[in-house]
Tab-separated table of C-alpha atoms in Angstrom:
chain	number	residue	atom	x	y	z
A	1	UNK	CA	-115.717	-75.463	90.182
A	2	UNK	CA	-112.999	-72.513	89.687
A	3	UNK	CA	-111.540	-72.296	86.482
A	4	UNK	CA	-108.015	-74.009	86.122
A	5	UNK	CA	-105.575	-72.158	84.013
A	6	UNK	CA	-104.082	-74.158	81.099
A	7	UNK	CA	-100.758	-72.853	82.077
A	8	UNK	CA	-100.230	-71.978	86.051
A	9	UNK	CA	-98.140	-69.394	86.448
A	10	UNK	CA	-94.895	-69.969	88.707
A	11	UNK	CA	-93.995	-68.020	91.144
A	12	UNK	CA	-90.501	-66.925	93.314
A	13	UNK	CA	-90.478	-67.299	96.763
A	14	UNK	CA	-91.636	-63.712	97.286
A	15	UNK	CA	-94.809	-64.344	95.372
A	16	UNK	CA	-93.353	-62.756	92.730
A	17	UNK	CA	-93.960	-64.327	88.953
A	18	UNK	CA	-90.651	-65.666	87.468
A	19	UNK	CA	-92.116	-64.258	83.599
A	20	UNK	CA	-91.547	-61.016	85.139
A	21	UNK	CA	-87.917	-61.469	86.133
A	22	UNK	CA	-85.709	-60.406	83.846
A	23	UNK	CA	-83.427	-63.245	82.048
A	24	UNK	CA	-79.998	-62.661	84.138
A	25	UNK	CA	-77.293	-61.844	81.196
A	26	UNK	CA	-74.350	-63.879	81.153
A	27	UNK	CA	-71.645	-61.249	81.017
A	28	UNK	CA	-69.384	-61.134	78.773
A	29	UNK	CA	-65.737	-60.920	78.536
A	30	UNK	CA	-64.494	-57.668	76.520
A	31	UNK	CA	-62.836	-58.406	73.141
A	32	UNK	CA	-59.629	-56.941	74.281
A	33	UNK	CA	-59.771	-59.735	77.148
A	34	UNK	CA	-60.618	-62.342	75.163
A	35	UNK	CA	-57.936	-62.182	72.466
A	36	UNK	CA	-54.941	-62.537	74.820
A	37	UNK	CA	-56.451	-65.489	76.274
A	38	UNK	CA	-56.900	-66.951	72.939
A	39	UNK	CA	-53.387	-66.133	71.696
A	40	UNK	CA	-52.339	-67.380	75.182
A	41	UNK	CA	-54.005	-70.744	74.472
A	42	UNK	CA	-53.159	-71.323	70.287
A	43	UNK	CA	-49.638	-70.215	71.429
A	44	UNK	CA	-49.923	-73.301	74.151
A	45	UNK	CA	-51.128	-75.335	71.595
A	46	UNK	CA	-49.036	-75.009	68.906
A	47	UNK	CA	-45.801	-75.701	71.147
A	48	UNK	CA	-46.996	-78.984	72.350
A	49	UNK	CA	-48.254	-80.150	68.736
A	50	UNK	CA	-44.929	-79.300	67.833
A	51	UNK	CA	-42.927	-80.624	70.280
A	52	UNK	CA	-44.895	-84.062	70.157
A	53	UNK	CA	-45.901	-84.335	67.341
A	54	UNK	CA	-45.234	-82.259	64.345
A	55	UNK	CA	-43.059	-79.523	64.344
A	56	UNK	CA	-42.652	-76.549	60.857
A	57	UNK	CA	-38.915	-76.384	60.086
A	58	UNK	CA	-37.182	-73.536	57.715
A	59	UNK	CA	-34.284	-74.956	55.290
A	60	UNK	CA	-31.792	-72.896	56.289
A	61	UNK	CA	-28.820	-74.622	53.595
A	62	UNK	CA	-28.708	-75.408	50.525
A	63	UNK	CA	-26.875	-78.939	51.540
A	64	UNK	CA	-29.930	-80.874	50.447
A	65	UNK	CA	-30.741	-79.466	47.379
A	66	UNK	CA	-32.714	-80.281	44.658
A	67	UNK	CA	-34.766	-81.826	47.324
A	68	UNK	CA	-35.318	-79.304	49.576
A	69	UNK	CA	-34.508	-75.747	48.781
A	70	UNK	CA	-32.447	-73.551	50.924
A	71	UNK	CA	-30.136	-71.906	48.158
A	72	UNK	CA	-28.864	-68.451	48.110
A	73	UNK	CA	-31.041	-65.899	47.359
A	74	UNK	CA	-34.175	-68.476	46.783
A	75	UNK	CA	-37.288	-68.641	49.114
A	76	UNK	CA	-35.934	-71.694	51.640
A	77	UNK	CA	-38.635	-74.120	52.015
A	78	UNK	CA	-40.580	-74.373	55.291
A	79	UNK	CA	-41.193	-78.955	56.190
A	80	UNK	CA	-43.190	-80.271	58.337
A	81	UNK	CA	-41.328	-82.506	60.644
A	82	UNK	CA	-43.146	-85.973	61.651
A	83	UNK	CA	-41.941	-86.465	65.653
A	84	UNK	CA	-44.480	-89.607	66.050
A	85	UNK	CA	-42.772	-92.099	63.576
A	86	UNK	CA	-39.730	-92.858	65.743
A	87	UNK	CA	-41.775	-93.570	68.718
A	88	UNK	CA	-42.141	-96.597	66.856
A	89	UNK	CA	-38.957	-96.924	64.766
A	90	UNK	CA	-36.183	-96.020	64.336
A	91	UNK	CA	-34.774	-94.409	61.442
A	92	UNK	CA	-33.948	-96.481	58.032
A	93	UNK	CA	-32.251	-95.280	54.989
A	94	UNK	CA	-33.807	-92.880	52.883
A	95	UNK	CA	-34.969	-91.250	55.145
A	96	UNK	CA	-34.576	-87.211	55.067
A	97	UNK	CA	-34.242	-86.602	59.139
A	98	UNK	CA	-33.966	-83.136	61.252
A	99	UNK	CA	-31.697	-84.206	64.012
A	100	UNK	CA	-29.487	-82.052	66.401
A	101	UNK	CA	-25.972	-81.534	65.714
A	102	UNK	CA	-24.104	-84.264	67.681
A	103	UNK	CA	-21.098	-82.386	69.552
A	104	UNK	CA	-18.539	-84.024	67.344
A	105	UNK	CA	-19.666	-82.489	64.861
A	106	UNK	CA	-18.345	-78.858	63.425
A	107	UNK	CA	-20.303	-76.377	63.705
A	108	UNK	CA	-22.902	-75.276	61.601
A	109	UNK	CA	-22.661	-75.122	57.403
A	110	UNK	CA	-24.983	-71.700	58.102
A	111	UNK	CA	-25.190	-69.187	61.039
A	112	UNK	CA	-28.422	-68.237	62.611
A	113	UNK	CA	-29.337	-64.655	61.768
A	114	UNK	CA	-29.769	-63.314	65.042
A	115	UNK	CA	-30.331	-59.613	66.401
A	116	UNK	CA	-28.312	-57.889	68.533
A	117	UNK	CA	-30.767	-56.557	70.273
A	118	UNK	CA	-32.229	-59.120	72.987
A	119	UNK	CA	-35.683	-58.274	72.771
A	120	UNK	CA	-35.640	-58.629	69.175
A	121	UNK	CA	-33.189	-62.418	69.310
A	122	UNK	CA	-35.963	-63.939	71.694
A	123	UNK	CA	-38.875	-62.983	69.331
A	124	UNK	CA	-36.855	-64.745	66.618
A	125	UNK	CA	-35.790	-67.722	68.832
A	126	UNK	CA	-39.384	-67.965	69.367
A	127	UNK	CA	-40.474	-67.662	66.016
A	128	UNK	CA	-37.879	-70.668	65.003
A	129	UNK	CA	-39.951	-72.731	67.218
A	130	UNK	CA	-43.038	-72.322	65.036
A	131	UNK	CA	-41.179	-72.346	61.723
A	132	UNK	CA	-41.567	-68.433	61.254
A	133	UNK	CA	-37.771	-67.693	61.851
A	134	UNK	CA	-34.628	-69.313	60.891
A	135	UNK	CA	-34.172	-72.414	63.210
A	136	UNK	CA	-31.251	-72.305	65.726
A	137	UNK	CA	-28.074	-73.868	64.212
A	138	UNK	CA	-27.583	-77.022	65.914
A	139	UNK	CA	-30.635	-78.466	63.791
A	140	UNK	CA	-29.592	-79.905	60.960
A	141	UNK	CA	-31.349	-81.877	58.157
A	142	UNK	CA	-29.807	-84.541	56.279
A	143	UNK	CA	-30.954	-88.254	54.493
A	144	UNK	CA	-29.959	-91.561	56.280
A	145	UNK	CA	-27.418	-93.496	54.040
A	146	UNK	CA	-27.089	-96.092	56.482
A	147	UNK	CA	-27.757	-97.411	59.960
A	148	UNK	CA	-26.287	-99.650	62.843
A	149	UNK	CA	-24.794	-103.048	61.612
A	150	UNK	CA	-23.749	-101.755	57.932
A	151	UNK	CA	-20.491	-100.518	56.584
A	152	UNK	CA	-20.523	-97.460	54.210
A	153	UNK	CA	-17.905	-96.465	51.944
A	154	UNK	CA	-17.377	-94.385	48.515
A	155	UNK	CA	-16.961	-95.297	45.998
A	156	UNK	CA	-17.241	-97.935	43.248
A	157	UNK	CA	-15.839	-97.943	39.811
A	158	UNK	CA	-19.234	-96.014	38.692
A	159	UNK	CA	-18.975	-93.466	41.266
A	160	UNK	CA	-22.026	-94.964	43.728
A	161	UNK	CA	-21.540	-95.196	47.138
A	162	UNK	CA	-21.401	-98.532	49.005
A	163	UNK	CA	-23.412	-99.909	51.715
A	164	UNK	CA	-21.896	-103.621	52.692
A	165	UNK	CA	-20.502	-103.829	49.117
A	166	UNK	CA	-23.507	-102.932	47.475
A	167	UNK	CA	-24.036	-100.167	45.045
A	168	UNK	CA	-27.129	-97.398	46.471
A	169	UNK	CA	-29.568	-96.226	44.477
A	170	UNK	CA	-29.810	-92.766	44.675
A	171	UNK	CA	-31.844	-90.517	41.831
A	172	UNK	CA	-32.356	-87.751	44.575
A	173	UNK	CA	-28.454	-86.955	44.524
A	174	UNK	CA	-27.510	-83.946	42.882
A	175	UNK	CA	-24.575	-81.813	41.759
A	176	UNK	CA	-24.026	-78.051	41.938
A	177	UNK	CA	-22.879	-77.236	38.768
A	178	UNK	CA	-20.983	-74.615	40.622
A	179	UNK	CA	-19.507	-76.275	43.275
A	180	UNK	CA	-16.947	-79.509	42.382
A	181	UNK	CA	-18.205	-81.786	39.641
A	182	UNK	CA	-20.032	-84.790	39.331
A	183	UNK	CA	-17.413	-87.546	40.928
A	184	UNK	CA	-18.346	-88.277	44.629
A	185	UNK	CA	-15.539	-87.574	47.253
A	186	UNK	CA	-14.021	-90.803	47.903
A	187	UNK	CA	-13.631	-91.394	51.771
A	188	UNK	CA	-12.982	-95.054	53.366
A	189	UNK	CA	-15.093	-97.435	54.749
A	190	UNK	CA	-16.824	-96.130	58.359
A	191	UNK	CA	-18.519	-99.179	59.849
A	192	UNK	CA	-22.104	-97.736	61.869
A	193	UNK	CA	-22.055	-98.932	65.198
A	194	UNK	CA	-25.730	-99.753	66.717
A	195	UNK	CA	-27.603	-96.661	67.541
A	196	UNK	CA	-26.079	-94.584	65.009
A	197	UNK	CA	-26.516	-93.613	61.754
A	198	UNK	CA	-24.422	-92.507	58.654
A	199	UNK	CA	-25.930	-89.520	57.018
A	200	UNK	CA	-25.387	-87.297	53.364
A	201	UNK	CA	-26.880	-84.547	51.791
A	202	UNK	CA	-28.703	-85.061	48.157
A	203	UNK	CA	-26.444	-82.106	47.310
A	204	UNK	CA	-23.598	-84.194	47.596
A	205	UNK	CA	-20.528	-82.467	47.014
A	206	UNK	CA	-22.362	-79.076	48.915
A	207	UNK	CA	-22.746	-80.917	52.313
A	208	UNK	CA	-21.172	-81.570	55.229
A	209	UNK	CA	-22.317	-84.450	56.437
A	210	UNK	CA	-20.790	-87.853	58.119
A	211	UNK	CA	-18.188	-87.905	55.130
A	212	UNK	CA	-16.565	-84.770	56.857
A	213	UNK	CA	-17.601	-83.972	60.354
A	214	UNK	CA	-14.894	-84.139	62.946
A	215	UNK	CA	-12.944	-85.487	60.891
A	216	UNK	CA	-15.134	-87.926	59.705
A	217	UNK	CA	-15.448	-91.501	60.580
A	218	UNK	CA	-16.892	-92.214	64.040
A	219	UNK	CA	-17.011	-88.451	64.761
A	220	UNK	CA	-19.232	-88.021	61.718
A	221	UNK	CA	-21.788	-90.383	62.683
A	222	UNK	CA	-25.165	-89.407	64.341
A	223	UNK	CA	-26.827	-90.925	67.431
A	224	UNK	CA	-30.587	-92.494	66.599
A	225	UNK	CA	-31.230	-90.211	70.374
A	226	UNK	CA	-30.569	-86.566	68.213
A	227	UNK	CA	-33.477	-87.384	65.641
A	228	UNK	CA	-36.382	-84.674	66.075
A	229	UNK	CA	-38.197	-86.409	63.297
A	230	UNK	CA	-38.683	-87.173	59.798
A	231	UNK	CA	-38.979	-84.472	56.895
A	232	UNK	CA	-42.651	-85.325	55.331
A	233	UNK	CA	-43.992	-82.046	53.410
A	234	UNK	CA	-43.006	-78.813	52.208
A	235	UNK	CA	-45.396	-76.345	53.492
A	236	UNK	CA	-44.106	-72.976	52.103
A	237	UNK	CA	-44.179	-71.512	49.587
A	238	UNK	CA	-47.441	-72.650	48.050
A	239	UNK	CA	-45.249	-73.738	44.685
A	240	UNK	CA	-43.267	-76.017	46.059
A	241	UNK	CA	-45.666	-77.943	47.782
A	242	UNK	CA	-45.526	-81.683	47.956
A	243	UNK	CA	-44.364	-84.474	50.284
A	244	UNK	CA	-40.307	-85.161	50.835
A	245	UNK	CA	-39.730	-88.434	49.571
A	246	UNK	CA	-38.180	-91.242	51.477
A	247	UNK	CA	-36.440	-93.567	48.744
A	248	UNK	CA	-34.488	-96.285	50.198
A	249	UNK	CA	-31.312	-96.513	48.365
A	250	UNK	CA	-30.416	-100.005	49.545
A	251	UNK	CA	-33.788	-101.587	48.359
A	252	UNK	CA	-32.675	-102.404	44.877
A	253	UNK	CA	-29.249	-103.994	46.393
A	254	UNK	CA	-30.871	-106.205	48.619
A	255	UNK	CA	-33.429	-107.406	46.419
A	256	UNK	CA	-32.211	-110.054	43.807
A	257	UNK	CA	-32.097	-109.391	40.173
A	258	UNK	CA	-35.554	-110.462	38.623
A	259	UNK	CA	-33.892	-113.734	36.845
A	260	UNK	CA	-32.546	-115.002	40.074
A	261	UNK	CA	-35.969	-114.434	41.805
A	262	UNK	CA	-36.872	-116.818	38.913
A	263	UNK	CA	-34.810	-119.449	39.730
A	264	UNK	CA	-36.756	-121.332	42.554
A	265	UNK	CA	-39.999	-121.520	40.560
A	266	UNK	CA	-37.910	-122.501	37.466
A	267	UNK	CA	-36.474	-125.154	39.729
A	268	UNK	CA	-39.825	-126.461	41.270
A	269	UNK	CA	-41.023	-126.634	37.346
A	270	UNK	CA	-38.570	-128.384	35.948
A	271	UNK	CA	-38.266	-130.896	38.812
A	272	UNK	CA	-42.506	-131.481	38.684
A	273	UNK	CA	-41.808	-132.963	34.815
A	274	UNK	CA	-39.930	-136.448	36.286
A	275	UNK	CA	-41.841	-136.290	39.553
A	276	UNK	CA	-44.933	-136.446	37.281
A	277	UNK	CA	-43.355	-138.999	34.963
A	278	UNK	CA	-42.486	-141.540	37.519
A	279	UNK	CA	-46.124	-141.370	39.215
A	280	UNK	CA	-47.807	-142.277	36.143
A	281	UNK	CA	-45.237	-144.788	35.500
A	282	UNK	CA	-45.985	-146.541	39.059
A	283	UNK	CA	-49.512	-146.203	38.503
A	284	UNK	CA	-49.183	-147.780	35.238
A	285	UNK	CA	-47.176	-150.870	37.313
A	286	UNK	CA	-49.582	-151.541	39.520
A	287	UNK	CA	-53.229	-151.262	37.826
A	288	UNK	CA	-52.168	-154.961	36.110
A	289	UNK	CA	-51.592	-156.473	39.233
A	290	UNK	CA	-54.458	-155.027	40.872
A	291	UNK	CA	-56.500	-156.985	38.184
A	292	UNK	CA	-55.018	-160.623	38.563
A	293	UNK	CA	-55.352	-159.987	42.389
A	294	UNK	CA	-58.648	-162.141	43.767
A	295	UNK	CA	-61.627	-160.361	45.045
A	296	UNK	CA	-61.013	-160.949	49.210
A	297	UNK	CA	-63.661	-158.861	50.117
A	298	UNK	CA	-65.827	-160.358	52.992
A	299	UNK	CA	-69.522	-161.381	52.299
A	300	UNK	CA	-71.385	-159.600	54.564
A	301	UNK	CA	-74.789	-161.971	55.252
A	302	UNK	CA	-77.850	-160.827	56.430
């Protein structure tokens, strides 16, 4: 019987043996190919994430400082913008919001610093889009003071403005020391029609916001439909990073005062003392006669 070999050898059509082919190298693409395409692609990328759902914007004014730093001659601070939230929702108060400039409004508190030379204009247009230039000047960033259904005025005999009659809370606001004083403008009541929102600056008498635009009133107020997204982060530069905080000024004046949260429970106690009383008193009542009633009770025979 012919010996078998323990590992047959396999052959090409032509009779050939396929060990003695040569593996076929994949070619491969030169490096000076390859990095366009990958630029090509991040680049792709990037402008959908951003335009979905996060977008890098540079603080171009110093309207919301201490919050957000975009003072003269400082570093302005590079956010992160969350476009997903107001899928969901829309905007509330306290909220620090990037939203376009509605066309009642002025124009801008800044101007864009833009080349005259067009080549050079479109690679900083571009680079506004991915937070490495200054943004165009219809974006604007501001905090939501109030929203559809509420009436907003300023300001109270302790200087806080008003939503619905109610002092805000508001430890983000601050004062240039250089600019005005520490009283708040006074301006009268605006009442925010559905779908539009009433919005400040934390640097509050360095802003122009709803107080002044157009004239202020309706022509300051800002359509829900213009909000790009939510501030969430600073980014840049690496010492000033932490998240933008969202405070809701009008949560301490619609929540009640911790003794008149009391009150119901207080109410409930008290009233449990007579209710309490006047069951042991029945039960007391009726325990005698239950003993000088006869035993009714059916014999049950076997």
């Amino acid at each position: 019987m012919p010996d078998t070999p323990d590992d047959p050898e396999i052959t090409d059509g032509d009779g050939g043996s396929g060990a003695d082919r040569p593996a076929r190298a994949k070619k491969k693409l030169s490096f000076w190919v390859e990095l366009p395409i990958l630029v090509a692609i991040a680049l792709v990328l990037t402008f959908l994430v951003q335009s979905f759902v996060a977008r890098v914007f540079v603080i171009p004014s110093e309207s919301m400082e201490a919050t957000l730093h975009g003072c003269p001659g400082c570093v302005g601070d590079r956010v992160v913008v969350d476009r997903v939230v107001y899928y969901f929702r829309d905007p509330e108060p306290g909220d620090v919001v990037v939203f376009e400039r509605p066309g009642t409004w002025n124009r801008s508190e800044f101007t864009a610093d833009r080349s005259d030379n067009a080549v050079v204009r479109l690679l900083q247009d571009v680079g506004s889009v991915f937070g490495l230039a200054t943004p165009d000047e219809d974006d604007v960033v501001k905090r939501v003071v109030a929203v559809g259904g509420q009436t907003v005025r300023c300001c109270d005999d302790r200087n806080r403005v008003t939503v619905d009659g109610a002092p805000l809370d508001e430890p983000y606001v601050h004062y240039d020391p250089e600019v005005g004083g520490t009283t708040q403008e006074q301006f009268d009541p605006v009442s925010v029609p559905r779908g539009m929102l009433f919005v400040m600056g934390d640097n509050r008498n360095n802003s122009g916001d709803s107080r002044t635009q157009g004239g202020g009133g309706a022509n300051g107020l800002v359509p829900v439909d213009n909000v790009i997204g939510k501030a969430r982060a600073i980014i840049l530069p690496p010492s000033r990073w932490q998240g933008v905080g969202d405070h809701d000024p009008q949560a301490a004046a619609l929540s009640a005062p911790a003794w008149q949260t009391g009150i119901p429970a207080g109410v409930g106690l008290a009233a449990a003392w007579p209710v309490l009383w006047l069951g042991r008193r029945a039960s007391a009542l009726l325990r005698p006669a239950a003993r000088r009633e006869p035993d009714r009770t059916p014999e049950v025979t076997p």
